[in-house]
């Protein structure tokens, strides 16, 4: 549980209502639950506001917060992403290279890299320091993965792809494949 004031300070927003209100999670406005915080930016979701059981709302509209508890934020989407990180922090991956990973001797692996089980890294690949590659990933020939980039499980990077620093690809992503009819 996190006090509403702590969340308001975190997002740099203006607090409306009880600063000591305990928030125990995050929910969407259409499926809000008591004790959670939600957000409202699009007017098409305003219809859920009157029956919304959430304890607090993040919004950029002062009028929405009249007689409600919440946080007024200049950018509610950014504010919500900061709040989400408080309730669902990133899980640290295991460090090192799993013994079942298949890594070409012609690949370059930086320092403090994590490579998960059954991952395949082909020839000419460069993985920069601090990168974390989950299990069952494939990195195609002559591709590069930037510093501190995270590939969750089952990410496939096709040959000749360039991934920058500090990126995060969730499970199932495919980068560099044919698209848009090509």
Short mmCIF file of C-alpha atoms in Angstrom, two decimals, residues 17-182:
data_model
loop_
_atom_site.label_atom_id
_atom_site.label_comp_id
_atom_site.label_asym_id
_atom_site.label_seq_id
_atom_site.Cartn_x
_atom_site.Cartn_y
_atom_site.Cartn_z
CA UNK A 17 -8.52 14.80 -1.19
CA UNK A 18 -7.02 12.80 1.64
CA UNK A 19 -3.20 12.68 1.42
CA UNK A 20 -3.09 9.68 3.78
CA UNK A 21 -5.44 7.58 1.65
CA UNK A 22 -3.85 4.15 1.14
CA UNK A 23 -3.74 2.91 -2.46
CA UNK A 24 -3.23 -0.82 -2.90
CA UNK A 25 -3.09 -1.16 -6.68
CA UNK A 26 -3.96 0.12 -10.13
CA UNK A 27 -7.03 -0.57 -12.24
CA UNK A 28 -8.63 0.59 -15.47
CA UNK A 29 -11.55 2.97 -15.08
CA UNK A 30 -14.02 0.56 -16.72
CA UNK A 31 -12.98 -2.30 -14.39
CA UNK A 32 -11.96 -0.27 -11.36
CA UNK A 33 -11.79 -1.86 -7.94
CA UNK A 34 -12.03 -0.27 -4.48
CA UNK A 35 -8.67 0.77 -3.03
CA UNK A 36 -7.04 1.26 -6.45
CA UNK A 37 -6.01 4.28 -8.47
CA UNK A 38 -7.13 4.74 -12.07
CA UNK A 39 -6.79 7.44 -14.71
CA UNK A 40 -9.01 9.31 -17.11
CA UNK A 41 -7.79 11.17 -20.18
CA UNK A 42 -10.18 10.26 -22.97
CA UNK A 43 -13.73 11.64 -22.83
CA UNK A 44 -15.15 8.36 -24.15
CA UNK A 45 -14.33 6.79 -20.76
CA UNK A 46 -16.07 9.56 -18.81
CA UNK A 47 -19.22 7.42 -18.77
CA UNK A 48 -17.52 5.13 -16.21
CA UNK A 49 -16.70 7.97 -13.82
CA UNK A 50 -19.96 8.14 -11.83
CA UNK A 51 -19.93 4.45 -10.92
CA UNK A 52 -16.18 4.14 -10.56
CA UNK A 53 -15.30 2.49 -7.22
CA UNK A 54 -11.58 3.35 -7.46
CA UNK A 55 -10.20 5.22 -4.45
CA UNK A 56 -8.47 7.86 -6.60
CA UNK A 57 -8.21 9.13 -10.17
CA UNK A 58 -5.31 10.63 -12.12
CA UNK A 59 -6.45 13.19 -14.68
CA UNK A 60 -5.48 16.49 -16.30
CA UNK A 61 -8.97 17.96 -15.80
CA UNK A 62 -9.72 19.94 -12.62
CA UNK A 63 -13.45 19.58 -13.18
CA UNK A 64 -13.23 15.78 -13.05
CA UNK A 65 -11.67 16.00 -9.60
CA UNK A 66 -14.42 18.21 -8.15
CA UNK A 67 -15.80 16.21 -5.19
CA UNK A 68 -13.39 13.35 -5.99
CA UNK A 69 -10.05 12.17 -4.65
CA UNK A 70 -7.13 12.07 -7.02
CA UNK A 71 -4.13 13.65 -8.63
CA UNK A 72 -4.15 16.45 -11.18
CA UNK A 73 -1.28 15.77 -13.57
CA UNK A 74 -0.12 17.59 -16.69
CA UNK A 75 0.47 14.25 -18.42
CA UNK A 76 -1.77 11.53 -16.92
CA UNK A 77 -0.35 8.81 -19.17
CA UNK A 78 3.17 9.46 -17.92
CA UNK A 79 1.92 9.79 -14.35
CA UNK A 80 0.14 6.44 -14.58
CA UNK A 81 3.26 4.73 -15.93
CA UNK A 82 5.22 6.03 -12.92
CA UNK A 83 2.49 4.80 -10.56
CA UNK A 84 2.36 1.40 -12.28
CA UNK A 85 6.09 1.00 -11.70
CA UNK A 86 5.49 1.38 -7.96
CA UNK A 87 3.03 -1.49 -7.91
CA UNK A 88 4.71 -3.75 -10.48
CA UNK A 89 8.45 -3.13 -10.36
CA UNK A 90 10.67 -4.80 -12.93
CA UNK A 91 11.93 -8.19 -11.87
CA UNK A 92 15.69 -8.51 -11.98
CA UNK A 93 16.81 -11.24 -14.35
CA UNK A 94 19.32 -13.86 -13.34
CA UNK A 95 22.85 -12.77 -14.12
CA UNK A 96 25.24 -14.69 -16.31
CA UNK A 97 24.82 -16.95 -19.29
CA UNK A 98 22.65 -20.05 -18.95
CA UNK A 99 24.45 -23.28 -19.85
CA UNK A 100 21.83 -24.16 -22.49
CA UNK A 101 22.28 -20.89 -24.42
CA UNK A 102 23.83 -21.32 -27.87
CA UNK A 103 26.21 -18.49 -28.63
CA UNK A 104 28.32 -18.32 -31.77
CA UNK A 105 32.04 -17.94 -31.11
CA UNK A 106 31.85 -15.10 -33.64
CA UNK A 107 29.48 -13.09 -31.39
CA UNK A 108 30.69 -10.33 -29.05
CA UNK A 109 29.18 -10.34 -25.57
CA UNK A 110 29.74 -7.31 -23.29
CA UNK A 111 30.20 -7.23 -19.53
CA UNK A 112 27.42 -7.97 -17.02
CA UNK A 113 25.17 -9.49 -19.67
CA UNK A 114 22.42 -11.95 -18.80
CA UNK A 115 21.43 -14.58 -21.37
CA UNK A 116 18.59 -16.98 -20.59
CA UNK A 117 18.04 -20.65 -21.26
CA UNK A 118 17.74 -21.91 -24.84
CA UNK A 119 18.58 -18.53 -26.35
CA UNK A 120 20.40 -18.55 -29.70
CA UNK A 121 22.87 -15.81 -30.60
CA UNK A 122 24.24 -16.10 -34.13
CA UNK A 123 27.56 -15.05 -35.71
CA UNK A 124 28.42 -11.36 -35.88
CA UNK A 125 26.02 -10.35 -33.12
CA UNK A 126 27.18 -7.72 -30.64
CA UNK A 127 25.49 -7.58 -27.23
CA UNK A 128 26.52 -4.50 -25.24
CA UNK A 129 27.20 -4.36 -21.50
CA UNK A 130 24.30 -4.68 -19.08
CA UNK A 131 21.92 -6.21 -21.63
CA UNK A 132 19.47 -8.84 -20.41
CA UNK A 133 18.22 -11.44 -22.86
CA UNK A 134 15.53 -13.78 -21.57
CA UNK A 135 15.02 -17.45 -22.34
CA UNK A 136 14.07 -18.76 -25.79
CA UNK A 137 15.22 -15.65 -27.68
CA UNK A 138 16.88 -15.63 -31.10
CA UNK A 139 19.29 -12.92 -32.19
CA UNK A 140 20.01 -13.18 -35.94
CA UNK A 141 23.36 -12.74 -37.68
CA UNK A 142 25.13 -9.37 -37.59
CA UNK A 143 22.58 -7.74 -35.28
CA UNK A 144 23.36 -5.60 -32.26
CA UNK A 145 21.72 -5.15 -28.86
CA UNK A 146 22.50 -1.89 -27.03
CA UNK A 147 23.56 -1.31 -23.44
CA UNK A 148 21.06 -2.11 -20.69
CA UNK A 149 18.47 -3.29 -23.19
CA UNK A 150 16.03 -5.94 -21.97
CA UNK A 151 14.58 -8.68 -24.14
CA UNK A 152 11.96 -10.66 -22.25
CA UNK A 153 11.40 -14.32 -23.12
CA UNK A 154 10.68 -15.42 -26.68
CA UNK A 155 11.85 -12.27 -28.48
CA UNK A 156 13.15 -12.75 -32.02
CA UNK A 157 15.55 -10.28 -33.58
CA UNK A 158 16.11 -10.92 -37.29
CA UNK A 159 19.53 -10.59 -38.95
CA UNK A 160 21.03 -7.11 -39.47
CA UNK A 161 18.77 -5.48 -36.86
CA UNK A 162 20.09 -2.68 -34.66
CA UNK A 163 18.59 -2.25 -31.19
CA UNK A 164 19.63 0.85 -29.23
CA UNK A 165 20.43 1.40 -25.56
CA UNK A 166 17.92 1.14 -22.71
CA UNK A 167 15.15 -0.47 -24.75
CA UNK A 168 12.66 -3.02 -23.42
CA UNK A 169 10.98 -5.62 -25.63
CA UNK A 170 8.22 -7.71 -24.09
CA UNK A 171 7.67 -11.42 -24.70
CA UNK A 172 6.74 -12.40 -28.21
CA UNK A 173 8.17 -9.37 -30.04
CA UNK A 174 9.58 -9.92 -33.51
CA UNK A 175 11.95 -7.23 -34.78
CA UNK A 176 13.24 -6.96 -38.36
CA UNK A 177 10.76 -9.26 -40.07
CA UNK A 178 8.86 -8.45 -43.25
CA UNK A 179 6.08 -5.96 -42.82
CA UNK A 180 3.85 -3.54 -44.68
CA UNK A 181 3.80 -5.84 -47.70
CA UNK A 182 7.57 -6.12 -48.10
#
